[in-house]
């Protein structure tokens, strides 16, 4: 498998012609979950892509420490100095970029991690659209205000009942990590009867005949990124060439997944030690046309405009590029 990386991309080789004038960091700390949503980072880790690109760009021998995220507050890890880079949910990224604007450690995106929908499912047979939820229903989301699923549900409510009623379903939300939420939903004995989540959790839930789909976030916001690989403006100022190397490695990982979904499935299965999902099913999930691994941000402006409209964001960026590193400016984002 490693032979695939013997020849680096033309872009990487061109970047290598301009070695950094000032010594940049040779150690990186990256926080990410062991999750299919961050598959490009798992490929980067497994194939040592950052190290390879950094060496080609005259940054020397780079040591990358990958930490498994156990807490949802990745932006705090960045601003607190516990991590140099971290994966952040799109809504949480927008909130952090907005809140940190003008500070010494502004949260900035290196690139998007994946473009995929959140899927709202329920075991309540009476619920066919969001209008059918009642006060006894409980919908699990990772965070009731700062997560992509929660914001997408508010966008759906605004479209269904009018902008002033965006929070009509907020009282039904329960903060719960995806794995225990899925277990509770499937057991039928928990306190929740609906879950707004992502692959592979939604796939597993929908395999149960007692669970059905209500909607997904693409129905509401169109195609959108679900997560961002983020860092701080302070890190980028000290490490501009390294920042370019990281983005290049991310794009190479995306290309690897596109060309080798089966090999990517093997990498995920081995690193996540997930034996519950057959490799064939994992490969099918990775090849799902709704799941696109790309560094180009998608749907960020639509989500940011909504969050600004409801007062969740103080600032309305004129472009998604305002909250991403300069190295990402040529990505075809929106």
mmCIF file of C-alpha atoms in Angstrom:
data_model
loop_
_atom_site.group_PDB
_atom_site.id
_atom_site.type_symbol
_atom_site.label_atom_id
_atom_site.label_comp_id
_atom_site.label_asym_id
_atom_site.label_seq_id
_atom_site.Cartn_x
_atom_site.Cartn_y
_atom_site.Cartn_z
ATOM 1 C CA UNK A 1 0.000 0.000 0.000
ATOM 2 C CA UNK A 2 2.819 2.404 0.838
ATOM 3 C CA UNK A 3 4.135 2.167 -2.723
ATOM 4 C CA UNK A 4 1.201 4.316 -3.801
ATOM 5 C CA UNK A 5 2.862 7.285 -2.130
ATOM 6 C CA UNK A 6 6.319 7.030 -3.738
ATOM 7 C CA UNK A 7 5.412 9.741 -6.212
ATOM 8 C CA UNK A 8 4.129 12.943 -4.651
ATOM 9 C CA UNK A 9 1.702 15.301 -6.343
ATOM 10 C CA UNK A 10 2.929 18.045 -8.643
ATOM 11 C CA UNK A 11 1.537 20.644 -6.232
ATOM 12 C CA UNK A 12 3.585 19.206 -3.384
ATOM 13 C CA UNK A 13 6.757 19.189 -5.475
ATOM 14 C CA UNK A 14 6.208 22.815 -6.496
ATOM 15 C CA UNK A 15 5.735 23.808 -2.870
ATOM 16 C CA UNK A 16 8.985 22.031 -2.062
ATOM 17 C CA UNK A 17 10.893 24.441 -4.327
ATOM 18 C CA UNK A 18 10.326 27.192 -1.750
ATOM 19 C CA UNK A 19 11.837 25.982 1.539
ATOM 20 C CA UNK A 20 10.787 27.802 4.713
ATOM 21 C CA UNK A 21 13.014 30.753 5.613
ATOM 22 C CA UNK A 22 12.417 30.243 9.331
ATOM 23 C CA UNK A 23 12.454 26.906 11.124
ATOM 24 C CA UNK A 24 8.946 25.585 11.642
ATOM 25 C CA UNK A 25 7.656 22.997 14.073
ATOM 26 C CA UNK A 26 8.702 19.388 13.594
ATOM 27 C CA UNK A 27 6.145 18.020 16.054
ATOM 28 C CA UNK A 28 2.390 17.985 15.615
ATOM 29 C CA UNK A 29 -0.430 17.021 17.972
ATOM 30 C CA UNK A 30 -3.674 16.192 16.221
ATOM 31 C CA UNK A 31 -6.926 15.346 17.993
ATOM 32 C CA UNK A 32 -9.578 13.313 16.176
ATOM 33 C CA UNK A 33 -12.120 10.615 16.999
ATOM 34 C CA UNK A 34 -11.811 7.060 15.687
ATOM 35 C CA UNK A 35 -14.798 7.577 13.465
ATOM 36 C CA UNK A 36 -15.786 7.071 9.832
ATOM 37 C CA UNK A 37 -16.550 10.795 9.658
ATOM 38 C CA UNK A 38 -12.815 11.541 9.864
ATOM 39 C CA UNK A 39 -11.616 8.753 7.564
ATOM 40 C CA UNK A 40 -9.204 11.080 5.686
ATOM 41 C CA UNK A 41 -7.337 11.715 8.937
ATOM 42 C CA UNK A 42 -7.119 8.004 9.650
ATOM 43 C CA UNK A 43 -5.643 7.519 6.171
ATOM 44 C CA UNK A 44 -3.216 10.389 6.811
ATOM 45 C CA UNK A 45 -2.137 8.706 10.027
ATOM 46 C CA UNK A 46 -1.900 5.173 8.644
ATOM 47 C CA UNK A 47 -0.008 6.207 5.508
ATOM 48 C CA UNK A 48 2.165 8.847 7.258
ATOM 49 C CA UNK A 49 1.104 11.414 4.666
ATOM 50 C CA UNK A 50 1.958 14.521 6.683
ATOM 51 C CA UNK A 51 5.440 13.180 7.359
ATOM 52 C CA UNK A 52 5.969 12.358 3.664
ATOM 53 C CA UNK A 53 4.738 15.714 2.390
ATOM 54 C CA UNK A 54 6.663 17.647 5.058
ATOM 55 C CA UNK A 55 9.891 15.888 4.122
ATOM 56 C CA UNK A 56 9.318 16.668 0.444
ATOM 57 C CA UNK A 57 8.797 20.324 1.373
ATOM 58 C CA UNK A 58 12.125 20.522 3.227
ATOM 59 C CA UNK A 59 10.551 20.630 6.669
ATOM 60 C CA UNK A 60 12.732 17.796 7.902
ATOM 61 C CA UNK A 61 11.613 14.804 9.929
ATOM 62 C CA UNK A 62 8.223 15.502 11.450
ATOM 63 C CA UNK A 63 6.722 13.586 14.364
ATOM 64 C CA UNK A 64 2.931 13.472 14.471
ATOM 65 C CA UNK A 65 1.088 12.431 17.626
ATOM 66 C CA UNK A 66 -2.514 11.417 17.010
ATOM 67 C CA UNK A 67 -4.799 11.652 20.027
ATOM 68 C CA UNK A 68 -8.251 10.112 20.192
ATOM 69 C CA UNK A 69 -10.735 12.821 21.115
ATOM 70 C CA UNK A 70 -12.793 11.905 24.157
ATOM 71 C CA UNK A 71 -14.402 15.292 24.751
ATOM 72 C CA UNK A 72 -16.620 17.246 22.341
ATOM 73 C CA UNK A 73 -14.960 20.633 22.938
ATOM 74 C CA UNK A 74 -12.185 20.447 20.335
ATOM 75 C CA UNK A 75 -11.866 24.258 19.943
ATOM 76 C CA UNK A 76 -10.881 24.496 23.616
ATOM 77 C CA UNK A 77 -8.077 22.006 22.969
ATOM 78 C CA UNK A 78 -6.758 24.313 20.255
ATOM 79 C CA UNK A 79 -6.989 27.597 22.136
ATOM 80 C CA UNK A 80 -5.763 25.933 25.329
ATOM 81 C CA UNK A 81 -2.666 24.579 23.623
ATOM 82 C CA UNK A 82 -3.462 20.884 24.121
ATOM 83 C CA UNK A 83 -3.583 20.261 20.356
ATOM 84 C CA UNK A 84 -2.205 21.891 17.220
ATOM 85 C CA UNK A 85 -5.029 20.619 15.030
ATOM 86 C CA UNK A 86 -8.408 19.053 15.755
ATOM 87 C CA UNK A 87 -11.515 17.951 13.919
ATOM 88 C CA UNK A 88 -14.548 20.077 14.729
ATOM 89 C CA UNK A 89 -18.242 19.682 13.899
ATOM 90 C CA UNK A 90 -19.264 22.326 11.321
ATOM 91 C CA UNK A 91 -21.634 24.221 13.639
ATOM 92 C CA UNK A 92 -19.129 24.110 16.502
ATOM 93 C CA UNK A 93 -16.429 25.338 14.120
ATOM 94 C CA UNK A 94 -18.518 28.326 13.049
ATOM 95 C CA UNK A 95 -19.256 29.191 16.677
ATOM 96 C CA UNK A 96 -15.580 28.924 17.639
ATOM 97 C CA UNK A 97 -14.355 30.926 14.648
ATOM 98 C CA UNK A 98 -16.907 33.618 15.441
ATOM 99 C CA UNK A 99 -16.131 33.726 19.175
ATOM 100 C CA UNK A 100 -12.355 33.803 18.653
ATOM 101 C CA UNK A 101 -12.359 36.500 15.955
ATOM 102 C CA UNK A 102 -9.887 39.247 16.825
ATOM 103 C CA UNK A 103 -8.057 37.232 19.478
ATOM 104 C CA UNK A 104 -4.462 36.010 19.384
ATOM 105 C CA UNK A 105 -5.629 32.453 18.723
ATOM 106 C CA UNK A 106 -8.411 32.688 16.167
ATOM 107 C CA UNK A 107 -9.883 29.325 15.198
ATOM 108 C CA UNK A 108 -9.316 28.741 11.487
ATOM 109 C CA UNK A 109 -10.071 25.875 9.131
ATOM 110 C CA UNK A 110 -7.366 23.994 7.267
ATOM 111 C CA UNK A 111 -9.929 22.174 5.153
ATOM 112 C CA UNK A 112 -13.198 20.285 5.377
ATOM 113 C CA UNK A 113 -13.089 16.630 6.389
ATOM 114 C CA UNK A 114 -16.227 15.145 4.862
ATOM 115 C CA UNK A 115 -19.440 16.112 3.147
ATOM 116 C CA UNK A 116 -22.319 13.957 4.353
ATOM 117 C CA UNK A 117 -25.862 14.310 5.671
ATOM 118 C CA UNK A 118 -27.154 13.843 9.179
ATOM 119 C CA UNK A 119 -30.131 11.484 9.146
ATOM 120 C CA UNK A 120 -33.096 11.900 11.498
ATOM 121 C CA UNK A 121 -34.630 8.538 12.394
ATOM 122 C CA UNK A 122 -37.295 7.460 14.875
ATOM 123 C CA UNK A 123 -38.970 4.356 16.221
ATOM 124 C CA UNK A 124 -42.241 6.273 16.710
ATOM 125 C CA UNK A 125 -44.406 4.986 13.866
ATOM 126 C CA UNK A 126 -46.689 8.026 14.103
ATOM 127 C CA UNK A 127 -43.867 10.395 13.131
ATOM 128 C CA UNK A 128 -43.469 10.774 9.371
ATOM 129 C CA UNK A 129 -42.404 14.421 9.204
ATOM 130 C CA UNK A 130 -41.076 16.808 11.837
ATOM 131 C CA UNK A 131 -44.622 18.157 12.218
ATOM 132 C CA UNK A 132 -45.619 14.858 13.810
ATOM 133 C CA UNK A 133 -43.293 15.132 16.815
ATOM 134 C CA UNK A 134 -45.101 15.883 20.080
ATOM 135 C CA UNK A 135 -44.076 16.864 23.596
ATOM 136 C CA UNK A 136 -43.458 13.270 24.670
ATOM 137 C CA UNK A 137 -40.861 12.612 21.956
ATOM 138 C CA UNK A 138 -37.159 12.987 22.675
ATOM 139 C CA UNK A 139 -34.567 13.482 19.939
ATOM 140 C CA UNK A 140 -30.915 12.704 20.667
ATOM 141 C CA UNK A 141 -28.244 15.040 19.259
ATOM 142 C CA UNK A 142 -24.581 15.474 20.274
ATOM 143 C CA UNK A 143 -25.235 18.956 21.689
ATOM 144 C CA UNK A 144 -28.515 20.845 21.902
ATOM 145 C CA UNK A 145 -27.112 24.154 20.586
ATOM 146 C CA UNK A 146 -23.598 23.719 19.213
ATOM 147 C CA UNK A 147 -23.873 20.607 17.033
ATOM 148 C CA UNK A 148 -24.623 20.205 13.350
ATOM 149 C CA UNK A 149 -27.723 18.036 13.912
ATOM 150 C CA UNK A 150 -29.224 20.536 16.384
ATOM 151 C CA UNK A 151 -28.682 23.463 14.016
ATOM 152 C CA UNK A 152 -30.032 21.496 11.039
ATOM 153 C CA UNK A 153 -33.184 20.665 13.013
ATOM 154 C CA UNK A 154 -33.610 24.374 13.760
ATOM 155 C CA UNK A 155 -33.196 25.136 10.053
ATOM 156 C CA UNK A 156 -35.855 22.520 9.288
ATOM 157 C CA UNK A 157 -38.214 24.039 11.871
ATOM 158 C CA UNK A 158 -37.688 27.516 10.411
ATOM 159 C CA UNK A 159 -38.578 26.214 6.963
ATOM 160 C CA UNK A 160 -41.613 24.315 8.248
ATOM 161 C CA UNK A 161 -43.155 26.855 10.657
ATOM 162 C CA UNK A 162 -41.476 30.145 9.777
ATOM 163 C CA UNK A 163 -38.166 31.745 10.768
ATOM 164 C CA UNK A 164 -39.476 32.980 14.122
ATOM 165 C CA UNK A 165 -40.244 29.377 15.144
ATOM 166 C CA UNK A 166 -36.769 27.990 14.464
ATOM 167 C CA UNK A 167 -36.553 26.688 18.051
ATOM 168 C CA UNK A 168 -39.962 24.967 18.074
ATOM 169 C CA UNK A 169 -38.399 21.515 18.541
ATOM 170 C CA UNK A 170 -35.542 22.536 20.847
ATOM 171 C CA UNK A 171 -37.434 21.406 23.951
ATOM 172 C CA UNK A 172 -37.431 17.840 22.585
ATOM 173 C CA UNK A 173 -33.651 17.646 22.218
ATOM 174 C CA UNK A 174 -31.477 15.524 24.485
ATOM 175 C CA UNK A 175 -27.679 15.833 24.450
ATOM 176 C CA UNK A 176 -26.239 12.355 23.926
ATOM 177 C CA UNK A 177 -23.119 11.039 22.131
ATOM 178 C CA UNK A 178 -24.010 9.072 19.006
ATOM 179 C CA UNK A 179 -23.012 5.605 20.199
ATOM 180 C CA UNK A 180 -25.057 5.520 23.441
ATOM 181 C CA UNK A 181 -27.892 7.319 21.648
ATOM 182 C CA UNK A 182 -28.007 4.602 18.985
ATOM 183 C CA UNK A 183 -27.949 1.890 21.647
ATOM 184 C CA UNK A 184 -30.806 3.534 23.541
ATOM 185 C CA UNK A 185 -32.903 3.977 20.404
ATOM 186 C CA UNK A 186 -32.418 0.393 19.253
ATOM 187 C CA UNK A 187 -33.141 -1.022 22.703
ATOM 188 C CA UNK A 188 -36.549 0.622 22.779
ATOM 189 C CA UNK A 189 -36.121 1.012 26.523
ATOM 190 C CA UNK A 190 -34.258 4.292 26.700
ATOM 191 C CA UNK A 191 -35.513 7.830 27.161
ATOM 192 C CA UNK A 192 -35.227 8.718 23.475
ATOM 193 C CA UNK A 193 -37.287 7.648 20.480
ATOM 194 C CA UNK A 194 -35.486 9.608 17.744
ATOM 195 C CA UNK A 195 -31.865 10.252 16.824
ATOM 196 C CA UNK A 196 -30.322 12.797 14.421
ATOM 197 C CA UNK A 197 -26.941 11.346 13.484
ATOM 198 C CA UNK A 198 -24.616 10.174 10.725
ATOM 199 C CA UNK A 199 -23.009 7.178 9.090
ATOM 200 C CA UNK A 200 -22.507 4.505 10.379
ATOM 201 C CA UNK A 201 -24.944 5.073 13.265
ATOM 202 C CA UNK A 202 -27.915 5.956 11.077
ATOM 203 C CA UNK A 203 -27.210 2.949 8.842
ATOM 204 C CA UNK A 204 -27.253 0.604 11.822
ATOM 205 C CA UNK A 205 -30.441 2.134 13.176
ATOM 206 C CA UNK A 206 -32.249 1.909 9.847
ATOM 207 C CA UNK A 207 -31.351 -1.780 9.623
ATOM 208 C CA UNK A 208 -33.886 -2.285 12.434
ATOM 209 C CA UNK A 209 -37.386 -2.645 10.899
ATOM 210 C CA UNK A 210 -38.856 -0.734 13.854
ATOM 211 C CA UNK A 211 -36.857 2.377 12.918
ATOM 212 C CA UNK A 212 -37.563 4.614 9.927
ATOM 213 C CA UNK A 213 -36.160 7.763 8.327
ATOM 214 C CA UNK A 214 -37.879 11.107 8.843
ATOM 215 C CA UNK A 215 -35.529 13.440 6.929
ATOM 216 C CA UNK A 216 -31.880 14.230 6.411
ATOM 217 C CA UNK A 217 -29.950 17.486 6.596
ATOM 218 C CA UNK A 218 -29.361 17.636 2.827
ATOM 219 C CA UNK A 219 -33.154 18.044 2.534
ATOM 220 C CA UNK A 220 -32.803 21.228 4.579
ATOM 221 C CA UNK A 221 -29.425 22.776 3.777
ATOM 222 C CA UNK A 222 -28.328 21.036 0.599
ATOM 223 C CA UNK A 223 -24.935 19.295 0.487
ATOM 224 C CA UNK A 224 -22.800 20.460 3.404
ATOM 225 C CA UNK A 225 -19.586 19.611 5.204
ATOM 226 C CA UNK A 226 -20.073 17.863 8.507
ATOM 227 C CA UNK A 227 -16.671 18.599 9.986
ATOM 228 C CA UNK A 228 -13.564 20.735 9.625
ATOM 229 C CA UNK A 229 -9.898 20.136 10.372
ATOM 230 C CA UNK A 230 -9.122 23.256 12.392
ATOM 231 C CA UNK A 231 -6.134 25.013 13.898
ATOM 232 C CA UNK A 232 -5.381 28.525 15.174
ATOM 233 C CA UNK A 233 -4.149 31.638 13.408
ATOM 234 C CA UNK A 234 -1.245 31.593 15.843
ATOM 235 C CA UNK A 235 -0.166 28.127 14.673
ATOM 236 C CA UNK A 236 -0.437 29.125 11.025
ATOM 237 C CA UNK A 237 1.564 32.346 11.546
ATOM 238 C CA UNK A 238 4.440 30.326 12.979
ATOM 239 C CA UNK A 239 4.086 27.450 10.503
ATOM 240 C CA UNK A 240 2.890 28.575 7.062
ATOM 241 C CA UNK A 241 4.726 25.882 5.107
ATOM 242 C CA UNK A 242 3.651 23.173 7.532
ATOM 243 C CA UNK A 243 0.060 24.390 7.173
ATOM 244 C CA UNK A 244 0.342 23.968 3.407
ATOM 245 C CA UNK A 245 1.825 20.499 3.916
ATOM 246 C CA UNK A 246 -1.085 19.454 6.137
ATOM 247 C CA UNK A 247 -3.649 20.612 3.567
ATOM 248 C CA UNK A 248 -1.758 18.784 0.817
ATOM 249 C CA UNK A 249 -1.738 15.601 2.912
ATOM 250 C CA UNK A 250 -5.479 15.971 3.531
ATOM 251 C CA UNK A 251 -6.142 16.265 -0.200
ATOM 252 C CA UNK A 252 -3.969 13.216 -0.893
ATOM 253 C CA UNK A 253 -5.967 11.240 1.663
ATOM 254 C CA UNK A 254 -9.212 12.281 -0.043
ATOM 255 C CA UNK A 255 -7.820 11.107 -3.381
ATOM 256 C CA UNK A 256 -6.728 7.793 -1.834
ATOM 257 C CA UNK A 257 -10.224 7.130 -0.469
ATOM 258 C CA UNK A 258 -11.847 7.954 -3.800
ATOM 259 C CA UNK A 259 -9.558 5.596 -5.701
ATOM 260 C CA UNK A 260 -9.283 2.861 -3.068
ATOM 261 C CA UNK A 261 -12.515 2.611 -1.023
ATOM 262 C CA UNK A 262 -11.815 -1.015 -0.151
ATOM 263 C CA UNK A 263 -8.333 -0.244 1.168
ATOM 264 C CA UNK A 264 -9.740 2.740 3.072
ATOM 265 C CA UNK A 265 -12.329 0.436 4.656
ATOM 266 C CA UNK A 266 -9.537 -1.910 5.758
ATOM 267 C CA UNK A 267 -7.649 1.015 7.308
ATOM 268 C CA UNK A 268 -10.728 2.140 9.219
ATOM 269 C CA UNK A 269 -11.585 -1.347 10.401
ATOM 270 C CA UNK A 270 -8.045 -1.953 11.613
ATOM 271 C CA UNK A 271 -7.594 1.381 13.366
ATOM 272 C CA UNK A 272 -11.068 1.587 14.889
ATOM 273 C CA UNK A 273 -10.993 -2.128 15.704
ATOM 274 C CA UNK A 274 -14.589 -2.171 14.515
ATOM 275 C CA UNK A 275 -15.461 -5.784 13.783
ATOM 276 C CA UNK A 276 -19.228 -5.220 13.958
ATOM 277 C CA UNK A 277 -19.448 -3.860 10.410
ATOM 278 C CA UNK A 278 -18.381 -6.242 7.608
ATOM 279 C CA UNK A 279 -15.714 -4.845 5.272
ATOM 280 C CA UNK A 280 -18.096 -5.095 2.333
ATOM 281 C CA UNK A 281 -20.644 -2.930 4.150
ATOM 282 C CA UNK A 282 -17.953 -0.434 5.177
ATOM 283 C CA UNK A 283 -16.798 -0.198 1.568
ATOM 284 C CA UNK A 284 -20.389 0.460 0.467
ATOM 285 C CA UNK A 285 -20.760 3.204 3.105
ATOM 286 C CA UNK A 286 -17.533 4.863 1.973
ATOM 287 C CA UNK A 287 -18.708 4.699 -1.639
ATOM 288 C CA UNK A 288 -22.145 6.184 -0.871
ATOM 289 C CA UNK A 289 -22.635 9.146 -3.271
ATOM 290 C CA UNK A 290 -23.957 11.249 -0.368
ATOM 291 C CA UNK A 291 -20.673 10.737 1.506
ATOM 292 C CA UNK A 292 -17.929 12.775 -0.150
ATOM 293 C CA UNK A 293 -14.463 13.137 1.305
ATOM 294 C CA UNK A 294 -13.198 16.521 0.146
ATOM 295 C CA UNK A 295 -11.196 19.365 1.670
ATOM 296 C CA UNK A 296 -13.439 21.941 -0.017
ATOM 297 C CA UNK A 297 -15.993 23.327 2.482
ATOM 298 C CA UNK A 298 -19.609 22.875 1.370
ATOM 299 C CA UNK A 299 -22.702 24.683 2.625
ATOM 300 C CA UNK A 300 -20.781 26.706 5.189
ATOM 301 C CA UNK A 301 -22.235 30.039 4.130
ATOM 302 C CA UNK A 302 -25.829 28.751 4.202
ATOM 303 C CA UNK A 303 -25.359 27.461 7.732
ATOM 304 C CA UNK A 304 -23.471 30.590 8.856
ATOM 305 C CA UNK A 305 -26.178 32.883 7.470
ATOM 306 C CA UNK A 306 -28.858 30.980 9.378
ATOM 307 C CA UNK A 307 -26.868 30.946 12.616
ATOM 308 C CA UNK A 308 -26.241 34.684 12.274
ATOM 309 C CA UNK A 309 -29.922 35.327 11.557
ATOM 310 C CA UNK A 310 -31.022 33.606 14.787
ATOM 311 C CA UNK A 311 -28.315 35.381 16.799
ATOM 312 C CA UNK A 312 -26.089 32.357 17.346
ATOM 313 C CA UNK A 313 -23.206 34.062 15.489
ATOM 314 C CA UNK A 314 -22.187 37.670 16.129
ATOM 315 C CA UNK A 315 -20.510 38.116 12.757
ATOM 316 C CA UNK A 316 -21.631 37.226 9.252
ATOM 317 C CA UNK A 317 -18.577 36.270 7.164
ATOM 318 C CA UNK A 318 -18.611 37.677 3.639
ATOM 319 C CA UNK A 319 -17.011 34.458 2.423
ATOM 320 C CA UNK A 320 -16.155 31.058 3.865
ATOM 321 C CA UNK A 321 -12.507 31.973 3.193
ATOM 322 C CA UNK A 322 -12.568 34.462 6.086
ATOM 323 C CA UNK A 323 -12.514 31.587 8.564
ATOM 324 C CA UNK A 324 -10.072 29.311 6.731
ATOM 325 C CA UNK A 325 -6.312 29.506 6.275
ATOM 326 C CA UNK A 326 -4.914 31.367 3.243
ATOM 327 C CA UNK A 327 -3.663 28.023 1.932
ATOM 328 C CA UNK A 328 -7.291 26.955 1.403
ATOM 329 C CA UNK A 329 -8.233 29.962 -0.738
ATOM 330 C CA UNK A 330 -8.148 28.026 -4.025
ATOM 331 C CA UNK A 331 -10.515 25.297 -2.842
ATOM 332 C CA UNK A 332 -13.896 25.340 -4.574
ATOM 333 C CA UNK A 333 -15.890 25.850 -1.385
ATOM 334 C CA UNK A 334 -19.165 27.579 -0.626
#
